[in-house]
CSV table of C-alpha atoms in Angstrom, one decimal:
chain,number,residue,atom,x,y,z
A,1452,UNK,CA,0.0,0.0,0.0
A,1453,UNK,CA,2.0,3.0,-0.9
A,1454,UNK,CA,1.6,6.0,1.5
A,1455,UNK,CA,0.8,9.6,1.0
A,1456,UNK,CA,1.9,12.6,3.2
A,1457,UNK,CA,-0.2,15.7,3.7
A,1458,UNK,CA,1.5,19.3,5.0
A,1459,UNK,CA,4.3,18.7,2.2
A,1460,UNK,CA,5.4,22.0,0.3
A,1461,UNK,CA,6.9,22.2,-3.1
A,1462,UNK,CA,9.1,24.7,-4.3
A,1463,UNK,CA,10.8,25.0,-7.4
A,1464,UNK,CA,14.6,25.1,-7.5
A,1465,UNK,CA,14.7,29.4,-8.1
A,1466,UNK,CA,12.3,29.5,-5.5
A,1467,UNK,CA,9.7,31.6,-8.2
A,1468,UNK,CA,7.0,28.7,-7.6
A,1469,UNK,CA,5.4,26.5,-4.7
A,1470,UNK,CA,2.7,24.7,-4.3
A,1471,UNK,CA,0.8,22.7,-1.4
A,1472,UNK,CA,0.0,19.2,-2.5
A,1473,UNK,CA,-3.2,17.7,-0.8
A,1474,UNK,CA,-1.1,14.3,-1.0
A,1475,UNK,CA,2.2,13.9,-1.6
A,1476,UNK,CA,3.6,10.5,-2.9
A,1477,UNK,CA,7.1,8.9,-3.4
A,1478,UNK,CA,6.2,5.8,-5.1
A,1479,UNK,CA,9.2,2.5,-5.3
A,1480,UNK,CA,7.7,0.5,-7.8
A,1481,UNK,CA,4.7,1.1,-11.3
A,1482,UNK,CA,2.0,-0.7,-8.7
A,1483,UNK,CA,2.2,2.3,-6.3
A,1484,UNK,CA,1.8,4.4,-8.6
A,1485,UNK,CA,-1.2,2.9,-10.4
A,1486,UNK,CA,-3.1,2.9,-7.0
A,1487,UNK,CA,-2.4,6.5,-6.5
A,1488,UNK,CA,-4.0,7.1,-9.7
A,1489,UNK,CA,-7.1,5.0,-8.7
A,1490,UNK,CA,-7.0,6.7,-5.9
A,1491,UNK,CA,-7.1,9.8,-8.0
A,1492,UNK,CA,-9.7,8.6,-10.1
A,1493,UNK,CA,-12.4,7.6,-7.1
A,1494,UNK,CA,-11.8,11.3,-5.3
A,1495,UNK,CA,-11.9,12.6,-8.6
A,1496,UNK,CA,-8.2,14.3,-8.0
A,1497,UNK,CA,-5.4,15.7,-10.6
A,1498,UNK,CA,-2.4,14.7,-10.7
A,1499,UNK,CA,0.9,16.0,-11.2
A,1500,UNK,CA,4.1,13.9,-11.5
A,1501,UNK,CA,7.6,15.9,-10.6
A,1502,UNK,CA,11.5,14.8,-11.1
A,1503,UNK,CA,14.0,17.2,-9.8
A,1504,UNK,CA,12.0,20.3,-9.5
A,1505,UNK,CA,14.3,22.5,-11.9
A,1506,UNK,CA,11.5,24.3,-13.6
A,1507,UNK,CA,11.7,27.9,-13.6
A,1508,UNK,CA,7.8,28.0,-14.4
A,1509,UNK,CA,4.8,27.0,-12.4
A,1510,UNK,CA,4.3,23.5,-15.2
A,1511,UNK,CA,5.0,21.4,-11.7
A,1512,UNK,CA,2.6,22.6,-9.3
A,1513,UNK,CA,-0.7,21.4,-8.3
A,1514,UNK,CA,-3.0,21.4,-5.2
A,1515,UNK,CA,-4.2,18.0,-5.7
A,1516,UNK,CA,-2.0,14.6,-5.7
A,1517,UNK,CA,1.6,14.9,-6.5
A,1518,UNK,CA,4.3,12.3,-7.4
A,1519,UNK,CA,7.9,12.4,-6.9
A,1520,UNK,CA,9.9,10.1,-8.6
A,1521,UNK,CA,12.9,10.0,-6.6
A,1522,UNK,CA,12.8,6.5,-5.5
A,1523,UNK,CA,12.4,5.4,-8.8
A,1524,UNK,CA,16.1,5.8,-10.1
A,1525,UNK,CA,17.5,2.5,-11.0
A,1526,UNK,CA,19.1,2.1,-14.2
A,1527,UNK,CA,17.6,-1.0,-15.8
A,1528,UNK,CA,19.5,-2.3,-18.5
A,1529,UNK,CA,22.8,-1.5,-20.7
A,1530,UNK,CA,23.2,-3.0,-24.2
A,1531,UNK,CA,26.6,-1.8,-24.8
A,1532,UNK,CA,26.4,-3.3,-28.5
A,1533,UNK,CA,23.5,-1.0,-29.2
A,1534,UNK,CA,25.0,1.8,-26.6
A,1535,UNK,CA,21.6,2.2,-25.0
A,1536,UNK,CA,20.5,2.5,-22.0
A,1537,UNK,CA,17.1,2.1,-20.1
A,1538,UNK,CA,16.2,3.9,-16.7
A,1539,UNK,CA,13.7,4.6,-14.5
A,1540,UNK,CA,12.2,8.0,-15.3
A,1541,UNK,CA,13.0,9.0,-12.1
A,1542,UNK,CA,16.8,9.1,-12.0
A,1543,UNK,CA,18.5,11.9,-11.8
A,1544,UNK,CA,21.0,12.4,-14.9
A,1545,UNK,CA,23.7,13.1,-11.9
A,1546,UNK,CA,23.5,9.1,-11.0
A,1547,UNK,CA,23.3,8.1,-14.4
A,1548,UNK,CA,26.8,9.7,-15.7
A,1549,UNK,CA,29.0,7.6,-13.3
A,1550,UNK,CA,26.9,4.6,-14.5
A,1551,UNK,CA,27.9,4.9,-18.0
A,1552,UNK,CA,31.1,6.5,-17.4
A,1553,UNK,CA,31.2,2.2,-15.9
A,1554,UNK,CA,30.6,0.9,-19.4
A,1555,UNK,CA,32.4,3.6,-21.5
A,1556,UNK,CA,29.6,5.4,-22.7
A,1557,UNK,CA,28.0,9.0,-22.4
A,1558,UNK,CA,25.1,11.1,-23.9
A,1559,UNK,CA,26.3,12.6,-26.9
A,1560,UNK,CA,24.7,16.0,-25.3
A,1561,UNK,CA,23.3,17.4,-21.9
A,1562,UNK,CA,22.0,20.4,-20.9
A,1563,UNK,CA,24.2,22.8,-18.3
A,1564,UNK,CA,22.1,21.5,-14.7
A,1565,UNK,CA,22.6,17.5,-14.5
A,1566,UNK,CA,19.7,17.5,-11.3
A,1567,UNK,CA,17.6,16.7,-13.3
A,1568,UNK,CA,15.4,13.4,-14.0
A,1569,UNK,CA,15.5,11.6,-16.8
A,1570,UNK,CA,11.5,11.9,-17.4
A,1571,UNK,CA,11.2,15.6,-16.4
A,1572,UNK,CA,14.2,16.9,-18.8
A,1573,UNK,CA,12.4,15.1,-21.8
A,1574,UNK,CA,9.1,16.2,-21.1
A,1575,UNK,CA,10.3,19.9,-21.0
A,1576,UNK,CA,12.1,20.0,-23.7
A,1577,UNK,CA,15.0,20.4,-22.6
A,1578,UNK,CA,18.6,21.3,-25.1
A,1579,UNK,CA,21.5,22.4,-24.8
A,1580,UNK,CA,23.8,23.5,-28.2
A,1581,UNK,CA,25.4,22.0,-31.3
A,1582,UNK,CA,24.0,22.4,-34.7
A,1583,UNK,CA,24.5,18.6,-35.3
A,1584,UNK,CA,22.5,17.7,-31.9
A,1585,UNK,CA,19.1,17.9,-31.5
A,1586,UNK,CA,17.5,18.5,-28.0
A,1587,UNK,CA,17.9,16.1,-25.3
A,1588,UNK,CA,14.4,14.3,-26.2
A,1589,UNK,CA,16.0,13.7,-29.9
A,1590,UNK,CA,18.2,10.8,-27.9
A,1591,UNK,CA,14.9,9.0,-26.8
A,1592,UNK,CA,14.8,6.0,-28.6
A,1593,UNK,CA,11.5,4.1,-26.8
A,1594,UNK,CA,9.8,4.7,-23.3
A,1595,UNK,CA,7.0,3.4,-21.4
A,1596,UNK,CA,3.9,6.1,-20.7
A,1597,UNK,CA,1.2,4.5,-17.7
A,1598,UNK,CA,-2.2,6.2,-18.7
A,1599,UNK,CA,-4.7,7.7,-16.8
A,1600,UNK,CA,-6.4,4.5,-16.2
A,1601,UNK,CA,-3.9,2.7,-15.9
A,1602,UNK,CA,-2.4,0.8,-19.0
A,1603,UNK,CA,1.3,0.8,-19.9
A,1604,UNK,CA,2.5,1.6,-23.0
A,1605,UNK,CA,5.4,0.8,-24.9
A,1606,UNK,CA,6.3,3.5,-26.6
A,1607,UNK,CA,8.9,3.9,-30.1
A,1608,UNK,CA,9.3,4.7,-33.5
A,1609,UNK,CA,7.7,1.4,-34.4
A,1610,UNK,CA,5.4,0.6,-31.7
A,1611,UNK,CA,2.8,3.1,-30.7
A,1612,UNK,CA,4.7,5.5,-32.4
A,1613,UNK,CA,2.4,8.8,-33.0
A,1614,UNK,CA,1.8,8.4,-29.2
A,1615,UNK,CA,6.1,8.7,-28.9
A,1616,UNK,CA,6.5,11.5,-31.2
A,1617,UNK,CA,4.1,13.5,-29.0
A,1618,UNK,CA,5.3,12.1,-25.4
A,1619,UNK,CA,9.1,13.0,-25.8
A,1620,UNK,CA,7.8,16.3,-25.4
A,1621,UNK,CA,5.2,15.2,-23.1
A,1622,UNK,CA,4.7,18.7,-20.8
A,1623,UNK,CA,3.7,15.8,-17.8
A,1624,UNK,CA,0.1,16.0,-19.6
A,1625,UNK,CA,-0.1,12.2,-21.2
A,1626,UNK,CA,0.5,10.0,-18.0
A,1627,UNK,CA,3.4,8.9,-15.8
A,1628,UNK,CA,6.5,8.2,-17.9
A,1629,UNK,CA,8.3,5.2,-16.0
A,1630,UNK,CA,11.0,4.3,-18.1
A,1631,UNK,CA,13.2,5.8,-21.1
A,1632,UNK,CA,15.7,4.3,-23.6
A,1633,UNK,CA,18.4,6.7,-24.4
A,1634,UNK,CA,21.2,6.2,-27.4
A,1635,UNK,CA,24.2,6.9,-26.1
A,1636,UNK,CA,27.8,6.9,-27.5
A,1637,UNK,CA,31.1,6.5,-26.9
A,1638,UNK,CA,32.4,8.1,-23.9
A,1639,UNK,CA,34.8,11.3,-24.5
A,1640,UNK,CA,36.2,13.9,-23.5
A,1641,UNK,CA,35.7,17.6,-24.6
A,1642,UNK,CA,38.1,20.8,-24.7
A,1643,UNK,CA,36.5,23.7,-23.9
A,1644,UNK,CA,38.0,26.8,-25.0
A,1645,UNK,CA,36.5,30.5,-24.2
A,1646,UNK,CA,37.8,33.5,-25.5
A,1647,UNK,CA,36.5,37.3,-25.8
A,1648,UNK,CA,34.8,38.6,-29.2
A,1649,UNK,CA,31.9,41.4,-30.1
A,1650,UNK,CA,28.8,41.2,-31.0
A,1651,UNK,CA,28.7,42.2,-34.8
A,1652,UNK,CA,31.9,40.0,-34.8
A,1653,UNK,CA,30.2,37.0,-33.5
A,1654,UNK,CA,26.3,37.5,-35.7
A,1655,UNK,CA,28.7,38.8,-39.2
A,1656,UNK,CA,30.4,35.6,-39.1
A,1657,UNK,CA,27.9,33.4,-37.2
A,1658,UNK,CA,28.2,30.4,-39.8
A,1659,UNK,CA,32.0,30.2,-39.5
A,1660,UNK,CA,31.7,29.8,-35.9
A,1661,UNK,CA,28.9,27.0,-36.0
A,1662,UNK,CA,31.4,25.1,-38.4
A,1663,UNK,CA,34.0,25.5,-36.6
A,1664,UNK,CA,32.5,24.0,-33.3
A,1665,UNK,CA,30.5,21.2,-32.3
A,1666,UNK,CA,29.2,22.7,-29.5
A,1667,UNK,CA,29.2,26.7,-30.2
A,1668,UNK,CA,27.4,29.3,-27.8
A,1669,UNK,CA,28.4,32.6,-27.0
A,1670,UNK,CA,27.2,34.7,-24.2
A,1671,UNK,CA,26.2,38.8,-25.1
A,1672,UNK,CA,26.9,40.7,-21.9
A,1673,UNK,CA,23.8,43.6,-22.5
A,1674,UNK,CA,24.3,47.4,-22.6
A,1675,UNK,CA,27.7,46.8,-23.9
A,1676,UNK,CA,29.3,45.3,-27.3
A,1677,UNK,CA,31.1,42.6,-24.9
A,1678,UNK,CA,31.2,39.0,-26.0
A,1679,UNK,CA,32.3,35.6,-24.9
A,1680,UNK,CA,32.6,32.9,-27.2
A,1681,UNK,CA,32.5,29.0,-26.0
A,1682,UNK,CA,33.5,26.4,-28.0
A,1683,UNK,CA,33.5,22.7,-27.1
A,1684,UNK,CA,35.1,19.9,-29.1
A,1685,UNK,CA,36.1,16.7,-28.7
A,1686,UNK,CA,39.8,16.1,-27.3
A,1687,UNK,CA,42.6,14.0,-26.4
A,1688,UNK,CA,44.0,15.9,-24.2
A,1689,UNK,CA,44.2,15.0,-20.0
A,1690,UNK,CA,42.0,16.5,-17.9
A,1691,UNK,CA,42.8,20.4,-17.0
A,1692,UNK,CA,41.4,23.7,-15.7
A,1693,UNK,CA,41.7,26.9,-15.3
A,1694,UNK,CA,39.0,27.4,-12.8
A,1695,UNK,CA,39.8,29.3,-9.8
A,1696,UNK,CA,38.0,29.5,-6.5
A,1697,UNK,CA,38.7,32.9,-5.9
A,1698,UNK,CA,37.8,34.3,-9.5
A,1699,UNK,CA,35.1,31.9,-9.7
A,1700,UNK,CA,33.4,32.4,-6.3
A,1701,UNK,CA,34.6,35.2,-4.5
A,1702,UNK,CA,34.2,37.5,-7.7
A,1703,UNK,CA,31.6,35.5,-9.6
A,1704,UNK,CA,29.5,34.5,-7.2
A,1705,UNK,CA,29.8,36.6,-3.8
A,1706,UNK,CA,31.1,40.4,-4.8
A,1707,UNK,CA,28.4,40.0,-8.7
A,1708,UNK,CA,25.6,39.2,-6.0
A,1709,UNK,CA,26.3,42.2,-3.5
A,1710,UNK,CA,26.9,44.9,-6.5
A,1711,UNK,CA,23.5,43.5,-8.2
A,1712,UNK,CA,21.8,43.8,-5.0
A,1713,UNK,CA,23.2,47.6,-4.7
A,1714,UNK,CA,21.6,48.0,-8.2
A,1715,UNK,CA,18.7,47.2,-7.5
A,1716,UNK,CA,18.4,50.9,-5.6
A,1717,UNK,CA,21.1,52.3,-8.4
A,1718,UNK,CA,19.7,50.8,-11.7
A,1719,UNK,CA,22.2,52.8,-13.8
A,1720,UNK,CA,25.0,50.2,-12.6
A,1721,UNK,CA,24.1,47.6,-14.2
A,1722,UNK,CA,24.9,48.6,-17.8
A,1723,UNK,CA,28.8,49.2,-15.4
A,1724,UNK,CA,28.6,45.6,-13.7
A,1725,UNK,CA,27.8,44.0,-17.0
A,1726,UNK,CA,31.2,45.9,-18.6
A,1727,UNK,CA,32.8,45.6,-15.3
A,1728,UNK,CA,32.7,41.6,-14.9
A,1729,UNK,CA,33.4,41.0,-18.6
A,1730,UNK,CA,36.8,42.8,-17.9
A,1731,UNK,CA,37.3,40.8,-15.2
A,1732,UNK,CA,36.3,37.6,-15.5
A,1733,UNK,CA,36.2,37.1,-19.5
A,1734,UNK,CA,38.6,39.0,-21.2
A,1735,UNK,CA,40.9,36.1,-21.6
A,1736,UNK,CA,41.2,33.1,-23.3
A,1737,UNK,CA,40.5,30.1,-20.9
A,1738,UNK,CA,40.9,26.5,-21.5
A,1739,UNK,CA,39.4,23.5,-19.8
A,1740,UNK,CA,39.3,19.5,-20.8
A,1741,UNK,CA,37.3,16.8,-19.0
A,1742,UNK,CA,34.8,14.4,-19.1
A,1743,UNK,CA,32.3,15.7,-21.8
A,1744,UNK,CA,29.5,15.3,-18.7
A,1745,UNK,CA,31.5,17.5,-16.9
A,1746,UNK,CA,32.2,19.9,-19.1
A,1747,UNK,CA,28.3,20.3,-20.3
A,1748,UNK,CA,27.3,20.9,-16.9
A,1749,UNK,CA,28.1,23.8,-14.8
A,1750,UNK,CA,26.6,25.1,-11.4
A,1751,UNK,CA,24.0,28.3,-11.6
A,1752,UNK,CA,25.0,29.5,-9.0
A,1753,UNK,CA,22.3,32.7,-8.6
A,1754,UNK,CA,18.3,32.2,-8.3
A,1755,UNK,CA,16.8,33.9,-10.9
A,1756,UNK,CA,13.9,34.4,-13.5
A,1757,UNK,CA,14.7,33.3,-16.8
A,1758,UNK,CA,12.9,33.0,-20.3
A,1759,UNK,CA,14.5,31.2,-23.3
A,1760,UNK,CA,13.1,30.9,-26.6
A,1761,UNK,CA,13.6,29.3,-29.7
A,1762,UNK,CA,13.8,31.2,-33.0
A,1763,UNK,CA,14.5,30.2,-36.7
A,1764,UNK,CA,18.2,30.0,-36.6
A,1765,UNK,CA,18.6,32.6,-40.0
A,1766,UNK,CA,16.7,34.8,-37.3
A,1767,UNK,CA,19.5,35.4,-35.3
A,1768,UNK,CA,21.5,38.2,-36.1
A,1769,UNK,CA,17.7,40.4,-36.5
A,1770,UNK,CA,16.3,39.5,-33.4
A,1771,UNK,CA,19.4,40.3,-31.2
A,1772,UNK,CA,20.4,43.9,-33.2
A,1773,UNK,CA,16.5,44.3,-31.9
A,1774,UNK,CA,17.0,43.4,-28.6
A,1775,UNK,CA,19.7,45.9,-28.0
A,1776,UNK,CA,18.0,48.3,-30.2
A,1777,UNK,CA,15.4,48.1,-27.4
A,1778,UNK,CA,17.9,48.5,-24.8
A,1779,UNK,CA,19.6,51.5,-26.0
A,1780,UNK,CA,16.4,53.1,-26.6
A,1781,UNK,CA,14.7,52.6,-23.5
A,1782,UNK,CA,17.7,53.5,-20.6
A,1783,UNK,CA,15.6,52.5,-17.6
A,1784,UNK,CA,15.2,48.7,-19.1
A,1785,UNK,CA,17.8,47.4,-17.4
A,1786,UNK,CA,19.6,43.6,-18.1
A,1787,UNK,CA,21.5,41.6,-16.4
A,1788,UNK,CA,24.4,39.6,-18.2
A,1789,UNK,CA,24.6,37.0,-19.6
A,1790,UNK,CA,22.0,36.9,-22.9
A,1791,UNK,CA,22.9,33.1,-23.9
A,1792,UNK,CA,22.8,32.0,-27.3
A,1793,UNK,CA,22.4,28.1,-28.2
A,1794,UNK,CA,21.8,26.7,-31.4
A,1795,UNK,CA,19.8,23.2,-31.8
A,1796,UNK,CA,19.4,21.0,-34.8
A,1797,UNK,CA,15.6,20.8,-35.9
A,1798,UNK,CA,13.4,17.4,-34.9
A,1799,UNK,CA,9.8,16.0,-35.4
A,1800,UNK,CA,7.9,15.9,-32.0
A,1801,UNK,CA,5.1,17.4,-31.7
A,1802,UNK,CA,5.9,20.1,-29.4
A,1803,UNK,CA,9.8,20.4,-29.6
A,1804,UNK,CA,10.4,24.0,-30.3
A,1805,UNK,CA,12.7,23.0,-32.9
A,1806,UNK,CA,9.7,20.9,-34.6
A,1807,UNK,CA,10.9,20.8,-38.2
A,1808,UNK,CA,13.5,23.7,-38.5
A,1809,UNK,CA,16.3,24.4,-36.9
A,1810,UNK,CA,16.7,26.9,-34.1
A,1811,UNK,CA,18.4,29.5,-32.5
A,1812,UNK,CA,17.9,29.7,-28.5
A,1813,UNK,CA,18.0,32.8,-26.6
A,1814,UNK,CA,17.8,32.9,-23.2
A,1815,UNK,CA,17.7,36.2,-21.1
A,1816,UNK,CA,17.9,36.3,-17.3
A,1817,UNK,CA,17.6,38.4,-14.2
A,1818,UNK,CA,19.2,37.6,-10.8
A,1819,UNK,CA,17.6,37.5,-7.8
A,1820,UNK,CA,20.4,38.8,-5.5
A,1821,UNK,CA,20.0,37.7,-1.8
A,1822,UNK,CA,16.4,36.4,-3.1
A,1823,UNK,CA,15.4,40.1,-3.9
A,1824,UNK,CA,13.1,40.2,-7.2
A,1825,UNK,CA,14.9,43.5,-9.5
A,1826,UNK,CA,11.9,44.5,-11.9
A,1827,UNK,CA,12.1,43.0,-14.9
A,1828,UNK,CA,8.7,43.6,-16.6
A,1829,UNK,CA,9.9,45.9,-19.2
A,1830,UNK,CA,12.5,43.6,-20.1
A,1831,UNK,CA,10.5,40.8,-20.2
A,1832,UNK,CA,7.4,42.0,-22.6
A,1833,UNK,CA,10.0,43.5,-25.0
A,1834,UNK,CA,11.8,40.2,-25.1
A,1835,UNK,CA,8.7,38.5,-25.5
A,1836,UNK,CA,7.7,40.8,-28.5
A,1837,UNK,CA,10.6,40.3,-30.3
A,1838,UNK,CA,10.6,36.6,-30.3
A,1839,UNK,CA,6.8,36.6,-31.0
A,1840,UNK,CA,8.1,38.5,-33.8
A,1841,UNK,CA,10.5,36.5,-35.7
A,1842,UNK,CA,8.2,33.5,-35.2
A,1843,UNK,CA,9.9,32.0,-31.6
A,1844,UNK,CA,8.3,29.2,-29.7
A,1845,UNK,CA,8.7,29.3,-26.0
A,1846,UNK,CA,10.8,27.3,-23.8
A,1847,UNK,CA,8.3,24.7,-21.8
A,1848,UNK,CA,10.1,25.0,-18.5
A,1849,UNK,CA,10.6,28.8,-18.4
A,1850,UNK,CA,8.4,31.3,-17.9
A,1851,UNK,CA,6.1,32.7,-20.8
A,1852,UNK,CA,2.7,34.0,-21.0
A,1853,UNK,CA,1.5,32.5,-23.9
A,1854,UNK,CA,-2.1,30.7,-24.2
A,1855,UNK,CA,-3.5,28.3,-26.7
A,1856,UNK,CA,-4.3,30.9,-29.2
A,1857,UNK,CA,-0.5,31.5,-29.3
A,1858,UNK,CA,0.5,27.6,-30.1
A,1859,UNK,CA,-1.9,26.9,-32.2
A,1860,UNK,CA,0.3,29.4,-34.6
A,1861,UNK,CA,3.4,28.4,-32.9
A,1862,UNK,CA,3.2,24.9,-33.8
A,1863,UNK,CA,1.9,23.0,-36.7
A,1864,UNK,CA,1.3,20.2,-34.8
A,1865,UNK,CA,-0.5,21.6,-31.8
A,1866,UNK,CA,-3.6,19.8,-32.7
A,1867,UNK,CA,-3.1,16.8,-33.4
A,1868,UNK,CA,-0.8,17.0,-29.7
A,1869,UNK,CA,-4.1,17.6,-28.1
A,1870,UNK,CA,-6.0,15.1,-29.6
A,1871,UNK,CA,-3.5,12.4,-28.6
A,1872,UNK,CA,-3.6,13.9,-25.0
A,1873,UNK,CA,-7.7,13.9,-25.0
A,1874,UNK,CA,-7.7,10.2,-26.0
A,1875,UNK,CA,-4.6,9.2,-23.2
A,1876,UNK,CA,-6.4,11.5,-20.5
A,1877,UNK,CA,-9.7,12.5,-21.2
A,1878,UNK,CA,-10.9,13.7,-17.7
A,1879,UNK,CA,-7.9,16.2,-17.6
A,1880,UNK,CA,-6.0,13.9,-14.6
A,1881,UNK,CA,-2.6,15.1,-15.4
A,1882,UNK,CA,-3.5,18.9,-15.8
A,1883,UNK,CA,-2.5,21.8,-13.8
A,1884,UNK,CA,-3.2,25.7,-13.8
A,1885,UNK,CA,0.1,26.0,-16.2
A,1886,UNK,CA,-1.2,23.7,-18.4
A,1887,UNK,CA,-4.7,24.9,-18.7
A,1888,UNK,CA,-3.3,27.8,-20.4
A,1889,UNK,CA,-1.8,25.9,-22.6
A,1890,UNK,CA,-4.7,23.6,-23.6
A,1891,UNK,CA,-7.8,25.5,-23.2
């Protein structure tokens, strides 16, 4: 009899969400989990299952019955001829990497916060950059999707397949994803190289660059010209770094945090910090080799709001000339640094935001020194424009205020999406508030 727990808060990682559960479950095995879905069905309850909580949005809350898959983490089989690997949904991509660092393999790509469960960074789309890779749902090769009452699937290209192309992207609204198959590859290990540039640099030679690394992304440093460039490739060389606790922490982390908390009663610093800490911290060129897991991954260190879209990638160069445009018109908008840009090869599920072309990711942020919130409205609705403009799609975990009316433009596929979820879920089980915006 598995056991629920009442009185049990959720918050998301930023702290920007949290929810009361009336019932909070930690299932160990698929039989738990069906009877707190027939629990769910006799009290007439929703349900909302949750991994790691990394969500900047509100897509995990819900007052009704919540799941947490923690317990649910084993990996459960490695066919090192094929290099794939099935998991519970529930583990976190932190316990798989030493796993298949065991049998020499990896994931080909991973996104920069490895706390993260394999179900949840599916479901959200998650990505990270590389104009050869897809996002992180693209290495799904089959999973297993328990419905609202209660049968499995088996979910893949050749087996329920329409029902797989729409649950790699599954937003948590099809049913409980237990297990996924991932393709892996040989392990390796990745240089990472950073190095200063500018902006009309980086967007007037912007193919060059996505040639010339595997995994390209530069950061724009706003109210300034200030680049950094980051490429990672694949290496030979031992293991190095250049990282440096004081740099890294007591400058990066401890002083950044103070001076943007001081800005927040002084806006006109920012434009200064964001010059300021490019000087100091990324006006060199910096070299590091590892792992390729642990170069991918890398601590955010601040809470913060964030929004990340994904554009057509020719849209590039027009959407971020308008951005600062913006900036430089409108001196009270203020923007903290960085303004990451990823690039993702297209895909075709349903609700990737790279469905059928292939896409440019920016993602814009604003600290929250010492848990302060620094206005960001302004920023955020001329952000939002812009990407609106140059056809984006929004990012599913991040924060966005679109509504159906938006998708249904956003996405060729939306429909038929939402009549797959109307036949797996009918009564609307697995929806939440976030989610209603999105569907209805």
């Amino acid at each position: 009899m598995v056991h629920g727990y009442k009185g049990v808060k959720f918050q998301n990682w930023a702290r920007t969400y949290g929810c009361c559960p009336e019932m909070y479950f930690q299932p160990t095995s698929v039989e738990e989990i069906r009877e707190v879905l027939a629990l769910a069905r006799q009290q007439n309850k929703r349900v909302k299952v949750v991994g790691g909580g990394h969500s900047p949005s509100d897509i995990a809350c819900t007052d009704g019955f919540m799941i947490h898959m923690g317990k649910m983490n084993r990996v459960l089989k490695v066919d090192t001829e094929k290099k794939q690997v099935t998991v519970e949904a529930g583990i976190l991509l932190a316990e798989l990497h030493p796993q298949l660092d065991k049998h020499g393999l990896a994931l080909s790509n991973l996104g920069a916060v490895s706390d993260v469960t394999a179900g949840g960074v599916i479901g959200s789309g998650t990505h990270n950059t590389g104009i050869k890779h897809g996002i992180l749902a693209t290495q799904v090769v089959a999973l297993t999707l328990l419905t609202a009452d209660g049968t499995i699937l088996e979910c893949s290209e050749s087996s329920n397949a329409e029902v797989f192309q729409a649950a790699r992207v599954h937003l948590g609204c099809l049913g409980v994803i237990l297990t996924v198959t991932l393709q892996c590859v040989p392990q390796f290990h990745l240089q990472e190289t950073t190095f200063p540039s500018t902006l009309k640099e980086v967007l007037d030679n912007l193919d060059s660059h996505l040639k010339k690394s595997e995994y390209f992304r530069f950061l724009w440093f706003p109210h300034s010209e200030n680049v950094s460039v980051i490429y990672q490739d694949h290496t030979n060389k031992p293991p190095s770094s250049s990282a440096n606790w004081f740099w890294d922490y007591a400058i990066g982390f401890y002083l950044l945090e103070f001076l943007l908390w001081i800005s927040t009663f002084l806006p006109g610093l920012v434009g200064w910090i964001n010059r300021f800490f490019f000087w100091l911290l990324f006006n060199g060129k910096k070299e590091n080799c590892n792992l390729s897991h642990k170069i991918f991954t890398y601590e955010c260190r601040f809470k913060q709001h964030v929004q990340d879209w994904a554009i057509p990638r020719e849209k590039t160069k027009e959407a971020l000339l308008e951005l600062k445009a913006m900036l430089e018109a409108n001196p009270k908008v203020v923007a903290h640094y960085p303004v990451e840009v990823r690039f993702t090869r297209g895909d075709d599920i349903l609700l990737s935001p790279c469905f059928q072309r292939d896409s440019c990711y920016m993602n814009i942020i604003m600290y929250r020194p010492y848990g302060k919130d620094v206005p960001r409205l302004d920023y955020w609705l001329a952000y939002e424009t812009i990407m609106k403009k140059v056809g984006g799609r929004p990012h599913w975990a991040k924060a966005h205020n679109c509504t159906r009316n938006d998708f249904e433009k956003m996405y060729p596929a939306f429909k038929r999406f939402c009549a797959i979820r109307e036949k797996l879920d009918p009564t609307g089980m697995f929806l939440n508030a976030y989610l209603e915006k999105v569907f209805y």
